[in-house]
Structure formats: C-alpha cells, structure tokens
PDB file of C-alpha atoms and ligand atoms in Angstrom:
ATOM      1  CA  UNK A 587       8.518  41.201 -57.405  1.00 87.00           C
ATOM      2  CA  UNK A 588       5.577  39.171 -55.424  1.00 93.00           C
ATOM      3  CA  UNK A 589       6.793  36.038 -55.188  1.00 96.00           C
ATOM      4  CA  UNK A 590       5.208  33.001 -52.764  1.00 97.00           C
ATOM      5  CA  UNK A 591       9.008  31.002 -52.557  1.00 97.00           C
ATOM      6  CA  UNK A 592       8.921  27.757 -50.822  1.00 97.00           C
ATOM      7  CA  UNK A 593      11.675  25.421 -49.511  1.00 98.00           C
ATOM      8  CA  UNK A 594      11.258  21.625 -49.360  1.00 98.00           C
ATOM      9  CA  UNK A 595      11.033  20.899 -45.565  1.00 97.00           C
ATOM     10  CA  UNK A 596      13.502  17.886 -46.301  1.00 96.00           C
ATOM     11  CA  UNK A 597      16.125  18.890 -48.738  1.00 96.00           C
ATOM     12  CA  UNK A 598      20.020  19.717 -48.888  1.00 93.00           C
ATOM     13  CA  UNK A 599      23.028  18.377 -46.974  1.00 94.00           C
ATOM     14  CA  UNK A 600      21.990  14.567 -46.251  1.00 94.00           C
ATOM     15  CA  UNK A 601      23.714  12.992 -43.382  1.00 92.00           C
ATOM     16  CA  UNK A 602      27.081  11.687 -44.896  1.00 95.00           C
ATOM     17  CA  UNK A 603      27.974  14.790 -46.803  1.00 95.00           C
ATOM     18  CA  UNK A 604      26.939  16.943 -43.672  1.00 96.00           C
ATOM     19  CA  UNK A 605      29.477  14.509 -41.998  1.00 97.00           C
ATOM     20  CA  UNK A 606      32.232  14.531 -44.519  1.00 97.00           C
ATOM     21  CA  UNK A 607      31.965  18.975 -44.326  1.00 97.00           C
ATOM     22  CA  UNK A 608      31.925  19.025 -40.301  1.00 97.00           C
ATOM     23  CA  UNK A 609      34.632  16.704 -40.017  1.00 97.00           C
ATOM     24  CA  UNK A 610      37.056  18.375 -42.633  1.00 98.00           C
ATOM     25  CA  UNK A 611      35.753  21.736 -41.105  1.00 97.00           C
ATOM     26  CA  UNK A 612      37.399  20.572 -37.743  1.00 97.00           C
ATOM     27  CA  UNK A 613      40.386  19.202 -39.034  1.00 97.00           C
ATOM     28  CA  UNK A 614      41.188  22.681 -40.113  1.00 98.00           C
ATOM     29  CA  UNK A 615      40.880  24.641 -37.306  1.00 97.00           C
ATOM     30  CA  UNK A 616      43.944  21.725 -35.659  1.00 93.00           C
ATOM     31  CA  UNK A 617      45.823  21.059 -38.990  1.00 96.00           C
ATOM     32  CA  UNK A 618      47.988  22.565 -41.622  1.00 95.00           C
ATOM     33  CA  UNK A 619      48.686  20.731 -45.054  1.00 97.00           C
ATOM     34  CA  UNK A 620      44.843  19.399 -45.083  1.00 98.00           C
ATOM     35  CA  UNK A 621      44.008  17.675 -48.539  1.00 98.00           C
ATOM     36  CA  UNK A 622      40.840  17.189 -50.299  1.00 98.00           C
ATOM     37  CA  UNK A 623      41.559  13.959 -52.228  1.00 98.00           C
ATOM     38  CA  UNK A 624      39.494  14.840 -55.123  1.00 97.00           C
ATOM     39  CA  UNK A 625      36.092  16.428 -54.588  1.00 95.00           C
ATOM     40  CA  UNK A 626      34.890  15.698 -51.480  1.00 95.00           C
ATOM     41  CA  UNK A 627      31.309  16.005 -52.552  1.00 93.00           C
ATOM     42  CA  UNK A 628      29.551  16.544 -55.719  1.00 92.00           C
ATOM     43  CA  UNK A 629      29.180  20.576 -54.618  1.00 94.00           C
ATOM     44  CA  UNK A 630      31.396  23.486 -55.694  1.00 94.00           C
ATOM     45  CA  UNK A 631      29.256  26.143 -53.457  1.00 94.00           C
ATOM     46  CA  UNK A 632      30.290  24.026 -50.196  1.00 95.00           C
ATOM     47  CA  UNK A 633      34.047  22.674 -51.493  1.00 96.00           C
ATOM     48  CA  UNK A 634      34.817  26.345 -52.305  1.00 96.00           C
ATOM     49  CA  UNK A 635      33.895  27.493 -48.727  1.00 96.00           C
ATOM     50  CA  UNK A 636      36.549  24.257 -47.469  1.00 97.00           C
ATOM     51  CA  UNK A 637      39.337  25.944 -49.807  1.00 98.00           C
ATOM     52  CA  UNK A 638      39.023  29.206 -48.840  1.00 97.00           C
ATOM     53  CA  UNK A 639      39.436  28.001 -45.222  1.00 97.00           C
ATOM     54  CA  UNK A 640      42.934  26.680 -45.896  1.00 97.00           C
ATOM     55  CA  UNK A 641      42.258  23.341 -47.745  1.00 98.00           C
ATOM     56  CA  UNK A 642      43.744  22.583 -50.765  1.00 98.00           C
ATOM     57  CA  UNK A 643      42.624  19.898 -53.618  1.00 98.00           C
ATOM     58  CA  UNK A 644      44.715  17.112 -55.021  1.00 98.00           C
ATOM     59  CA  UNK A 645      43.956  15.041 -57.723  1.00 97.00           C
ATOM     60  CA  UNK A 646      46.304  12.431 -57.928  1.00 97.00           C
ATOM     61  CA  UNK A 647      48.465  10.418 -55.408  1.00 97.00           C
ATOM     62  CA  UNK A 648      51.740  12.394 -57.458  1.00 97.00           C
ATOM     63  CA  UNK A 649      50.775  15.712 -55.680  1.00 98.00           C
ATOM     64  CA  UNK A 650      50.487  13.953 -52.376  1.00 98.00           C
ATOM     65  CA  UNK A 651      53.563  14.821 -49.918  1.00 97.00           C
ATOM     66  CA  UNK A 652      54.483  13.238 -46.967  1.00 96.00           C
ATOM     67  CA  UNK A 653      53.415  16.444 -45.016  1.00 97.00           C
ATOM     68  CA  UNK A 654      50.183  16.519 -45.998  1.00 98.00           C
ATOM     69  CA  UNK A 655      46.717  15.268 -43.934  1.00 98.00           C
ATOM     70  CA  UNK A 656      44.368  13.529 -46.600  1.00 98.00           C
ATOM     71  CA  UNK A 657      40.687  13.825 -46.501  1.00 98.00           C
ATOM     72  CA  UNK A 658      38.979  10.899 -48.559  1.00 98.00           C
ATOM     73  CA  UNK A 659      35.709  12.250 -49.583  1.00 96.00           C
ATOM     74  CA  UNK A 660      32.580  10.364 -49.047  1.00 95.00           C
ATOM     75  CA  UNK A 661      31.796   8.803 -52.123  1.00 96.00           C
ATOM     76  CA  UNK A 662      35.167   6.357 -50.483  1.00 98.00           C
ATOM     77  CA  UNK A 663      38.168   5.255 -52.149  1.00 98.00           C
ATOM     78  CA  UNK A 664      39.671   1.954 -53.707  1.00 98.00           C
ATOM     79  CA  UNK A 665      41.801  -0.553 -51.263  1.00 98.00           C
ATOM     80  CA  UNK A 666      44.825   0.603 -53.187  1.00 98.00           C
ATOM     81  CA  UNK A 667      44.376   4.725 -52.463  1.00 98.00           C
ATOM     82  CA  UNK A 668      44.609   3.198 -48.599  1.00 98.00           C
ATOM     83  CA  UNK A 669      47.360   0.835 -49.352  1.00 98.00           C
ATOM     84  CA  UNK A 670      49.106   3.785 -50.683  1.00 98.00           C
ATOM     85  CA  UNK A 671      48.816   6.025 -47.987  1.00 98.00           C
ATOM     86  CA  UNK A 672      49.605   3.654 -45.595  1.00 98.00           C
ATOM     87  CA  UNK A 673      52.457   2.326 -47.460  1.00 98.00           C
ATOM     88  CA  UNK A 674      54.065   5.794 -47.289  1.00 97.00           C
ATOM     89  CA  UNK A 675      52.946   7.161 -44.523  1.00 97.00           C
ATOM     90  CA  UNK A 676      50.501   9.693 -44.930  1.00 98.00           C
ATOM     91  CA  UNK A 677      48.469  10.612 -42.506  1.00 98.00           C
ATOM     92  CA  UNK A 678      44.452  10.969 -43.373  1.00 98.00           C
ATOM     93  CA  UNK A 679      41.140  10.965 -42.609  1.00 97.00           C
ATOM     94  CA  UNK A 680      38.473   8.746 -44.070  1.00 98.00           C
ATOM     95  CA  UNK A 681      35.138  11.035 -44.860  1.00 97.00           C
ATOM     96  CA  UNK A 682      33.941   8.001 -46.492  1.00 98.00           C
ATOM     97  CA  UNK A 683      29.516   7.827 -45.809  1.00 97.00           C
ATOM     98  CA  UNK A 684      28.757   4.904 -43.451  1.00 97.00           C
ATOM     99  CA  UNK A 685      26.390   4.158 -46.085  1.00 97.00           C
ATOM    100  CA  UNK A 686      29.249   3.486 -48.417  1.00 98.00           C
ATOM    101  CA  UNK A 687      31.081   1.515 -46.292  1.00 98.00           C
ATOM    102  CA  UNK A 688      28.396  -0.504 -45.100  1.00 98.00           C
ATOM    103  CA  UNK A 689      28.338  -1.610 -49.379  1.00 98.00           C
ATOM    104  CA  UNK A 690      32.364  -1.866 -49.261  1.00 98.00           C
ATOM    105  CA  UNK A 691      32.008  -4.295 -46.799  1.00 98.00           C
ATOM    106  CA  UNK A 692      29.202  -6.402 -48.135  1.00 98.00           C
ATOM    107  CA  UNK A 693      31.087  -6.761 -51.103  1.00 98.00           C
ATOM    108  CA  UNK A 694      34.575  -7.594 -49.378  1.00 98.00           C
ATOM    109  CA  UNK A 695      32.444 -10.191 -47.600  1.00 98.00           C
ATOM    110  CA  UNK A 696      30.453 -11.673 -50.193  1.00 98.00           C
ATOM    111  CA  UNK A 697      33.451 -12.076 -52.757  1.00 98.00           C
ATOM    112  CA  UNK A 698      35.321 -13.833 -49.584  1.00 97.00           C
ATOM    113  CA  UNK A 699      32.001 -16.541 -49.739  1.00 97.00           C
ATOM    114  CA  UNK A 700      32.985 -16.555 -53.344  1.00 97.00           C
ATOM    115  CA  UNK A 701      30.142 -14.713 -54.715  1.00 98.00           C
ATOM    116  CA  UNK A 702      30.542 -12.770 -58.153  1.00 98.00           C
ATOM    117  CA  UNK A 703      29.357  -8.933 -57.167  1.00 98.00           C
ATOM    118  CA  UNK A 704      27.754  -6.937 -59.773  1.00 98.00           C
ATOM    119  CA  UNK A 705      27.517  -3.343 -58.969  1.00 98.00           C
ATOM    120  CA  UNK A 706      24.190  -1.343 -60.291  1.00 98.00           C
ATOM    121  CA  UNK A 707      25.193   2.075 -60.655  1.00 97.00           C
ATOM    122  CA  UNK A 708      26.332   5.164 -62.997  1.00 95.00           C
ATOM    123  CA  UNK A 709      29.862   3.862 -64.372  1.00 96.00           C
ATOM    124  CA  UNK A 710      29.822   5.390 -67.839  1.00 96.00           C
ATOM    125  CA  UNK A 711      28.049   3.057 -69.987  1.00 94.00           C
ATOM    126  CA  UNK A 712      27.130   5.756 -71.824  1.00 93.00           C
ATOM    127  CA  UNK A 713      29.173   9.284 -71.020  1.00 92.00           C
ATOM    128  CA  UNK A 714      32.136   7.188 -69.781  1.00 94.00           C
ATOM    129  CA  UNK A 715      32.302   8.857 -66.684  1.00 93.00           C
ATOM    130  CA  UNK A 716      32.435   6.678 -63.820  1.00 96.00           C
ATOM    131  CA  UNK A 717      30.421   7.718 -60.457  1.00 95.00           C
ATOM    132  CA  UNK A 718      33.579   7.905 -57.796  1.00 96.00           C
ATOM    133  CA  UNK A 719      31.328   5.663 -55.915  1.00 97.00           C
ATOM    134  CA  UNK A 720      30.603   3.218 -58.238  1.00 98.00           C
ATOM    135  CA  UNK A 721      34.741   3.269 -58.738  1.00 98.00           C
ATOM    136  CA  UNK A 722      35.389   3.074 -54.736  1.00 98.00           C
ATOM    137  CA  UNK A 723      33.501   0.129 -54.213  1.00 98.00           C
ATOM    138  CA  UNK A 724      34.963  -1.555 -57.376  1.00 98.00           C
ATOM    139  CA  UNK A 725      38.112  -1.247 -55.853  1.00 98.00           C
ATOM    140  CA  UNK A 726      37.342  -3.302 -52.801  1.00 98.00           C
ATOM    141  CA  UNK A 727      35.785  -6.421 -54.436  1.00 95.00           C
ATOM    142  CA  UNK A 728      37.809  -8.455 -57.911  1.00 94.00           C
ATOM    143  CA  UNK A 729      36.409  -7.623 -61.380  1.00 96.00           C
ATOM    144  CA  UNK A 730      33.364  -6.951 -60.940  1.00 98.00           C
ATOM    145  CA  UNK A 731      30.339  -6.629 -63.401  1.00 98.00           C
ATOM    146  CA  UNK A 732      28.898  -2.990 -63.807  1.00 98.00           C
ATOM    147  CA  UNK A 733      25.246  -2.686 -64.909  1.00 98.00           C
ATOM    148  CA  UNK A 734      23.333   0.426 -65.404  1.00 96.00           C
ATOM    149  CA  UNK A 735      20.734  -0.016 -67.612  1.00 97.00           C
ATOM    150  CA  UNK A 736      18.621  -2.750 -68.569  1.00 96.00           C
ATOM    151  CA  UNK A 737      19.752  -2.642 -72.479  1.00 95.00           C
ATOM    152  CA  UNK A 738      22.995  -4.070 -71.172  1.00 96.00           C
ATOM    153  CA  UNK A 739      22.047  -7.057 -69.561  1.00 95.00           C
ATOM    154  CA  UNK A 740      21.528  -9.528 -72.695  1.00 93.00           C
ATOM    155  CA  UNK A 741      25.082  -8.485 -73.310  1.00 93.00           C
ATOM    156  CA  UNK A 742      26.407 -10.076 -70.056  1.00 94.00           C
ATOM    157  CA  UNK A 743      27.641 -13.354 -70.337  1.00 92.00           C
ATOM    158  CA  UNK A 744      27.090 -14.693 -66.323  1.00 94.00           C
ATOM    159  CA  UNK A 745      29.640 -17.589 -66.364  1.00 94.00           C
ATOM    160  CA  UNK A 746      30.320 -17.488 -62.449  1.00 97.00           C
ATOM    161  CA  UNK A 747      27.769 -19.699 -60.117  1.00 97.00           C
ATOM    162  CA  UNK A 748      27.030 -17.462 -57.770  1.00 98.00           C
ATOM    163  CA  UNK A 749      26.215 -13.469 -57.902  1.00 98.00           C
ATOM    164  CA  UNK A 750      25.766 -10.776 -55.178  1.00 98.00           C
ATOM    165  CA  UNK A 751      24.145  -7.279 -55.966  1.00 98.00           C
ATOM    166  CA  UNK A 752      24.363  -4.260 -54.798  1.00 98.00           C
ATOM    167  CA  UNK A 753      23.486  -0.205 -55.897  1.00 98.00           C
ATOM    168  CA  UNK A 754      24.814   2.816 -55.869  1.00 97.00           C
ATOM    169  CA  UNK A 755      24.186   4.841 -52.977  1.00 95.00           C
ATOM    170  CA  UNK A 756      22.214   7.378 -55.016  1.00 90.00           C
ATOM    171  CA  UNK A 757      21.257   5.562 -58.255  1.00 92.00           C
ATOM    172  CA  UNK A 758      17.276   5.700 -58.819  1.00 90.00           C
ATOM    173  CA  UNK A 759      15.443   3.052 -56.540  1.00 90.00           C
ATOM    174  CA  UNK A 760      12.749   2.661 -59.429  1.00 91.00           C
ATOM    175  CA  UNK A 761      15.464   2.029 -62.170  1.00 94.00           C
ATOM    176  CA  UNK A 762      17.342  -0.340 -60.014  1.00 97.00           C
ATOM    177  CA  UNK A 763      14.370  -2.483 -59.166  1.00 96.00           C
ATOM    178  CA  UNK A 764      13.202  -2.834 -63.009  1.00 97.00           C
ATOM    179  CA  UNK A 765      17.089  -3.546 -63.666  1.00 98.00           C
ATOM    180  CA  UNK A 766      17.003  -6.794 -61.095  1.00 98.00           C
ATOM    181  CA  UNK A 767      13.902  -8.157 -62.212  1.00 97.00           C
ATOM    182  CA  UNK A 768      16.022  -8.562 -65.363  1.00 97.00           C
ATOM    183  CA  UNK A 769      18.967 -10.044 -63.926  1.00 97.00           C
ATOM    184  CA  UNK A 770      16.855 -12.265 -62.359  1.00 97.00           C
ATOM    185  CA  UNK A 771      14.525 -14.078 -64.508  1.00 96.00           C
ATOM    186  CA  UNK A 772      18.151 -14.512 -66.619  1.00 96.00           C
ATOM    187  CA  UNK A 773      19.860 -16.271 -63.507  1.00 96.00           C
ATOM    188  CA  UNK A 774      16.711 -18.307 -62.857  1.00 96.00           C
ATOM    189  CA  UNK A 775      16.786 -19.708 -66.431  1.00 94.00           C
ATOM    190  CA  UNK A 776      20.632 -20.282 -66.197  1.00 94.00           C
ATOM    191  CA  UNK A 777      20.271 -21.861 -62.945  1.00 96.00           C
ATOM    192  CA  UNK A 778      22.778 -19.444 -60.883  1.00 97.00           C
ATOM    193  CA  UNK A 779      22.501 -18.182 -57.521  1.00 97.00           C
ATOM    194  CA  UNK A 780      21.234 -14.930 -57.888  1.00 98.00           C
ATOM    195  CA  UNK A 781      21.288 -12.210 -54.188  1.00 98.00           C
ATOM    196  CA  UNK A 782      20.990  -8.799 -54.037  1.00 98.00           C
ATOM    197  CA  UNK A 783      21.063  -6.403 -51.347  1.00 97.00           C
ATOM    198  CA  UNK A 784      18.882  -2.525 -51.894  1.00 97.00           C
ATOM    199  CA  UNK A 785      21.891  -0.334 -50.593  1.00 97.00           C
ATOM    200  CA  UNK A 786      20.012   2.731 -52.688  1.00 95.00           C
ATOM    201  CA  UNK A 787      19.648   5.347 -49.439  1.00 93.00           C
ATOM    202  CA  UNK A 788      16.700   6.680 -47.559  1.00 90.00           C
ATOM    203  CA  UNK A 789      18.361  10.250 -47.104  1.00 90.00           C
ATOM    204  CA  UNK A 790      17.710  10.914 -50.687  1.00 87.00           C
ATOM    205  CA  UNK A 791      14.400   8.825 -50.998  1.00 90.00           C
ATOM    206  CA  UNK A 792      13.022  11.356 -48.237  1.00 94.00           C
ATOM    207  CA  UNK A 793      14.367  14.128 -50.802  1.00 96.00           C
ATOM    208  CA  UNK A 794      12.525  13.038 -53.559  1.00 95.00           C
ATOM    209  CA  UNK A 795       9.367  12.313 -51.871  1.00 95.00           C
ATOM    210  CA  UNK A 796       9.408  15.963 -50.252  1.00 97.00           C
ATOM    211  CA  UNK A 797      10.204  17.706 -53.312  1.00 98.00           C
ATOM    212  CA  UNK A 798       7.190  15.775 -55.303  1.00 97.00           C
ATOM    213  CA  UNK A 799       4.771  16.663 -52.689  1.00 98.00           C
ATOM    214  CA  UNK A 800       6.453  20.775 -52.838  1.00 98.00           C
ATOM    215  CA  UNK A 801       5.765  20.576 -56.687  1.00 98.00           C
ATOM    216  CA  UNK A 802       2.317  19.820 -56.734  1.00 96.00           C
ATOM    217  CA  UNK A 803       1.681  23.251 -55.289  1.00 96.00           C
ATOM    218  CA  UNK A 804       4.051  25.147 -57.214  1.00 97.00           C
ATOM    219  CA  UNK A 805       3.643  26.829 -60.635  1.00 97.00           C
ATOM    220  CA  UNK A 806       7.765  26.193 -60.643  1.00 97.00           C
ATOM    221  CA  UNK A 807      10.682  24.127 -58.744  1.00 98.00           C
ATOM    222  CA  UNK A 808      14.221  24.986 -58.522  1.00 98.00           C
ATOM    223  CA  UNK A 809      16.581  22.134 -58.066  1.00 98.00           C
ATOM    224  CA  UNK A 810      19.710  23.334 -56.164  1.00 97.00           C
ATOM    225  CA  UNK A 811      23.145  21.300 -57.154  1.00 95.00           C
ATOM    226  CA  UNK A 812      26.074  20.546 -59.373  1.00 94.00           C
ATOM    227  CA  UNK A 813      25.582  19.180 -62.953  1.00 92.00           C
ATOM    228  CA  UNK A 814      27.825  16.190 -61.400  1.00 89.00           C
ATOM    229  CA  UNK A 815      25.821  15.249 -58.854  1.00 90.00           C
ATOM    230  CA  UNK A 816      24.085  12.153 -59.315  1.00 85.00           C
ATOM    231  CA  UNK A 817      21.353  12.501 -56.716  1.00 89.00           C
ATOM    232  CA  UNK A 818      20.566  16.569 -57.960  1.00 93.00           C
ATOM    233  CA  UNK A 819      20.427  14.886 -61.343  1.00 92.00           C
ATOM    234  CA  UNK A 820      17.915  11.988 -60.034  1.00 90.00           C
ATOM    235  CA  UNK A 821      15.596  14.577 -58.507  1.00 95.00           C
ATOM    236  CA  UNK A 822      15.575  17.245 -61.255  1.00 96.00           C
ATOM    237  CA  UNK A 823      14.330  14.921 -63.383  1.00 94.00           C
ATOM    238  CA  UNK A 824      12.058  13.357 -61.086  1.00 95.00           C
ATOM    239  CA  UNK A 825      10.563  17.050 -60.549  1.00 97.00           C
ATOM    240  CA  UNK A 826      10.571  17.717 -64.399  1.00 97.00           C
ATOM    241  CA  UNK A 827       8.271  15.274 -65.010  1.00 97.00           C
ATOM    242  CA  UNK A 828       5.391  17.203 -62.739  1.00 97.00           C
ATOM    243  CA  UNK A 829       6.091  20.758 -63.792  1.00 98.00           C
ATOM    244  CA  UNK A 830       8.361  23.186 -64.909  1.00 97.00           C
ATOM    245  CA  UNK A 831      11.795  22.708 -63.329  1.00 98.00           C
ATOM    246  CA  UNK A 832      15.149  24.359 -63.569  1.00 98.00           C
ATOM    247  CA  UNK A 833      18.967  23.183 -62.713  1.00 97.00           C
ATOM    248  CA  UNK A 834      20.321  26.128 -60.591  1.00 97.00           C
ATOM    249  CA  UNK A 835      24.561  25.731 -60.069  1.00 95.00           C
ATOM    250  CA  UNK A 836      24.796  29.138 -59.195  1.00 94.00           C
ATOM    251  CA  UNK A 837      23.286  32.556 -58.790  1.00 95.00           C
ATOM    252  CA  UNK A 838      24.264  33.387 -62.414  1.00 96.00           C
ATOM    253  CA  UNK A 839      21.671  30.254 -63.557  1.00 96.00           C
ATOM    254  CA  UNK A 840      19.163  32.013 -61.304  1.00 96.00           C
ATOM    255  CA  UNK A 841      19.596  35.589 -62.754  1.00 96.00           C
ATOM    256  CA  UNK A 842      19.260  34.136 -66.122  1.00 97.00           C
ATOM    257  CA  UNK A 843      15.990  32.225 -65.534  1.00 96.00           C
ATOM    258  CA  UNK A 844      14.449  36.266 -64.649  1.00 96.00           C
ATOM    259  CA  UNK A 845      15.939  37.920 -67.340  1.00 96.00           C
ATOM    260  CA  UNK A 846      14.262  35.084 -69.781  1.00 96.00           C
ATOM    261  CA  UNK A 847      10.989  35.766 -67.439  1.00 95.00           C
ATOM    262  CA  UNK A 848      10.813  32.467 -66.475  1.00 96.00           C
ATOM    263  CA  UNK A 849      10.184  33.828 -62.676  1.00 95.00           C
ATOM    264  CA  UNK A 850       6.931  36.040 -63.055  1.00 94.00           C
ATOM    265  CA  UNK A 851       5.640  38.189 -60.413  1.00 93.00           C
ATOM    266  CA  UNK A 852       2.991  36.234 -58.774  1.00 94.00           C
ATOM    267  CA  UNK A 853       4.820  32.943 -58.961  1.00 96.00           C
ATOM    268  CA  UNK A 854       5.005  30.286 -56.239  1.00 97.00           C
ATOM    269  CA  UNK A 855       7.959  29.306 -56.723  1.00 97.00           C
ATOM    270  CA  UNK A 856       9.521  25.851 -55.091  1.00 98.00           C
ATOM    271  CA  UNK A 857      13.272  24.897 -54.030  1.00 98.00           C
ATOM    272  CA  UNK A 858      14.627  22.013 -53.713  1.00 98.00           C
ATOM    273  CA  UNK A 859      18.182  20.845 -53.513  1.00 97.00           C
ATOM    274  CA  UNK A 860      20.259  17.507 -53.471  1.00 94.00           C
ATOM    275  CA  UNK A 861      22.170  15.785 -50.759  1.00 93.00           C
ATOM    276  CA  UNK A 862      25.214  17.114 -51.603  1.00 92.00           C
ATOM    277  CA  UNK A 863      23.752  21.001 -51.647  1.00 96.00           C
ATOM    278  CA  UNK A 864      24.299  23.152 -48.409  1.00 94.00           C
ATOM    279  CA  UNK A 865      21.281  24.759 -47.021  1.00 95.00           C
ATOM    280  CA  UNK A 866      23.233  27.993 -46.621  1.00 95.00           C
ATOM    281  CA  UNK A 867      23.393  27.677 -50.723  1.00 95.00           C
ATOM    282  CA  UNK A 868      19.532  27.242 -50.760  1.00 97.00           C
ATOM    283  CA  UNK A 869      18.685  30.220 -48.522  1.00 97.00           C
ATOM    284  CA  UNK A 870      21.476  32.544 -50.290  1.00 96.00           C
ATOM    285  CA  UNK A 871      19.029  32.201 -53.943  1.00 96.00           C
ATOM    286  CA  UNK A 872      15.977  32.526 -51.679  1.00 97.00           C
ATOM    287  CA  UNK A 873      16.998  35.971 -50.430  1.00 96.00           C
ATOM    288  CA  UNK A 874      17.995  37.024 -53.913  1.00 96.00           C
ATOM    289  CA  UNK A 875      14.851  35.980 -55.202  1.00 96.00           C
ATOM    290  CA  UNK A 876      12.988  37.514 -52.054  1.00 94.00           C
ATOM    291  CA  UNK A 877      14.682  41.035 -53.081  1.00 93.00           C
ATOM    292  CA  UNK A 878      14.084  41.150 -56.626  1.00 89.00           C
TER     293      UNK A 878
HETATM  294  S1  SF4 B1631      23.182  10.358 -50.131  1.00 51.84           S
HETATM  295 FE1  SF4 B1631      23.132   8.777 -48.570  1.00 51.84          FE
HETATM  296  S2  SF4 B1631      24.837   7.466 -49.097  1.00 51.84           S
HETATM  297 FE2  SF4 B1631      25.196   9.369 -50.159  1.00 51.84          FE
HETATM  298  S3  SF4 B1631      26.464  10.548 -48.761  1.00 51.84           S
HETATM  299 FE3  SF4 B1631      24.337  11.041 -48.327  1.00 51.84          FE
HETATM  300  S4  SF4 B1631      23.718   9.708 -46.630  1.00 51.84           S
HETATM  301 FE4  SF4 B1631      25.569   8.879 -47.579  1.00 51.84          FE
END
C-alpha cells in the first residue's frame, strides 16, 4: 500500500515520563527486588518492556517486603505512601515529575499560610476514577476541594476565607481557564480571597499544538496511547475535532482500522502520540504500516 505516513515532530515520551523510564531502567541493571508501585506511567507498551527486564508491579503497600526497592511512579504519591516506607524501612526511589512536585509543594506551602487548596483536575466526578495525580497531590495538602467541571461549582459551598488553586499536570489548559473564571466571579461576590497558580504543563501543550498543525495536512491522525492516559485522551479529542482520528493501544487497534479500510492506499496518514507513549511504540506501527 502507498501510504504518505507522517510523525508529529514533537510527540511521545515528555520529559518526566522519559525520566521516570531511564531512571527505573538504571536501577535495574544495580538492583534486585525493584518495584513498580503501581503503574509507573499511563503506558502498557513501555511498563511491559520495565517487567520483562526484571521489575515486578505491586499494587498495594500489603505486597511490599522489606527486601524490595520501590519505584514511585511519576504521577507522585500521598505523604502517607512515604511515611510508610520510611516507617518500615523500605528502600525506594521517587520517579515522581518535577512538575508534580513543584504542585506538591505549592500546596504544602499554601495550606501552611492557611489557604484552602482546591485541586482542578480528573478525580472521578463522573467515572469515579481518580487521576493518581490528582490523588498524590491530595495527599500532601488537608481536605481539599476537587473541581473538574464547571457544572459542579454552584454545588460548592466555599466557607473557608482564603483559597489557592492549582491543575492537574495534564488536565486541558482551555477547560481549566473557563473553570476559574467561574470560581472566580463566585469568590468575588462572596468576598474571599481567591489565587490560583496554571501548573497545566508545556510538554504536553507543545504536543497538542504539533499534532493540530500535523492534522491539517492529513486525510487521517493516529493518536498513540493507553485508554488511561489523560493527556492521549486530551489530544485525541483535540485531533478529532479537525479530522478523522483513531485511538491506537496496540498493533491489534491498527490492524483493525485496515481490515475496516479505514487506511486506503493513497492516504497521508498522521501519528501522534501522548507524553506517556515511547517513540520506539510510534515507529514500531509506522513500519507496520510502511510494509503493508
Ligand atoms: S506531562 Fe508534564 S507533568 Fe506530566 S510527567 Fe510529563 S513533563 Fe511531567
């Protein structure tokens, strides 16, 4: 087949997650025992690859032995996951984005000058699923209010004086924005102290802005990440709202797509993939597709 396949010239692996992979990558060429505390990104394609190198995945502190090295993934931890470890001596390694723990300590600093912090981000207002991040930095700061969508906020009875906000890592910029006008305008009337901080993050901003500019020249894009992935999700629908685009988890999802002759000879096709999608992923489909 005569495709024209295109990958986004900024796309894949953002900073933190290519962090969190070479670090844990090391660790197991020195170490036996190593942990993945939970997923250590939103990727199965690039996890996998980590467990068949020797690591193993736990997903409670019950599994945890005293032998074992932990790796806290970069979406972070709560206080008390650290507490624990330290508490019982367990050795680890925090993978946590410096992105992430720039927020943690915002909000450990802003609840210490008695601000109320209200976290904007995906903590399962609808599916119930909490983002791990969302639930990481929640565990640094007391109580706080979780927001993620606007509907929400007529709900919220603000009965503290003074509030501090701050986003998700990878919740959408756009969204967020509309979501604080809201907030605002209700603090103003109720006469609170209303601050906010934009901790959304330029590694997937650049992403998105790639990948819109790729999709204007293609007849299709491919998006290249886990279902769970909150930035994947952010720019597949981003990039389905400019032309045709399809959620690709794995080469099975791509294999479908041509045998429903969505791929047509002649296509340009685009790829794209999220922050927490390895590039060795991307260029795997583009060789299938290239040999098809
Ligand atoms: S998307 Fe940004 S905040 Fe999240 S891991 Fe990557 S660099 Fe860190």
């Amino acid at each position: 087949m005569n495709l024209n396949i295109k990958i986004c010239k900024i796309c894949g692996l953002c900073y933190g997650a290519k962090r969190a992979v070479d670090l844990t990558t090391e660790i197991l060429k020195n170490k036996t025992h190593v942990v993945l505390f939970k997923q250590l990104l939103h990727n199965k394609y690039t996890v996998d690859r980590l467990l068949q190198l020797g690591a193993v995945q736990k997903n409670s502190l019950d599994e945890i032995t005293k032998e074992d090295f932990v790796i806290i993934r970069s979406h972070g931890e709560a206080k008390k996951i650290y507490e624990y470890l330290n508490c019982n001596g367990i050795s680890y390694l925090d993978c946590t984005c410096p992105n992430v723990l720039k927020i943690i300590e915002i909000v450990k600093n802003k609840s210490a000058e008695g601000y109320k912090i209200i976290i904007l981000g995906k903590y399962g207002y609808k599916t119930k699923i909490m983002h791990p991040e969302v639930n990481a930095i929640s565990g640094w700061c007391n109580n706080p209010i979780l927001i993620e969508s606007e509907e929400e906020i007529k709900n919220i009875e603000f009965n503290f004086e003074k509030y501090f906000l701050v986003i998700q890592t990878t919740f959408s910029k756009e969204k967020a924005l509309a979501i604080i006008e809201k907030i605002k305008l209700k603090l103003k009337l109720e006469k609170k102290i209303f601050e906010f901080f934009d901790t959304t993050c330029q590694a997937q901003l650049l992403i998105k802005e790639q990948s819109v500019k790729l999709a204007e020249n293609v007849n299709l894009m491919l998006v290249v990440g886990d279902r769970n992935s909150s930035n994947t999700i952010e720019l597949f629908n981003l990039l389905s709202l400019k032309v045709k685009t399809f959620f690709i988890e794995s080469l099975e999802d791509l294999k479908e797509l041509l045998a429903k002759r969505e791929i047509i000879n002649g296509f340009s096709v685009g790829i794209t993939a999220g922050a927490s999608t390895s590039l060795e992923e991307v260029y795997e489909y583009k060789e299938f597709l290239k040999n098809v």
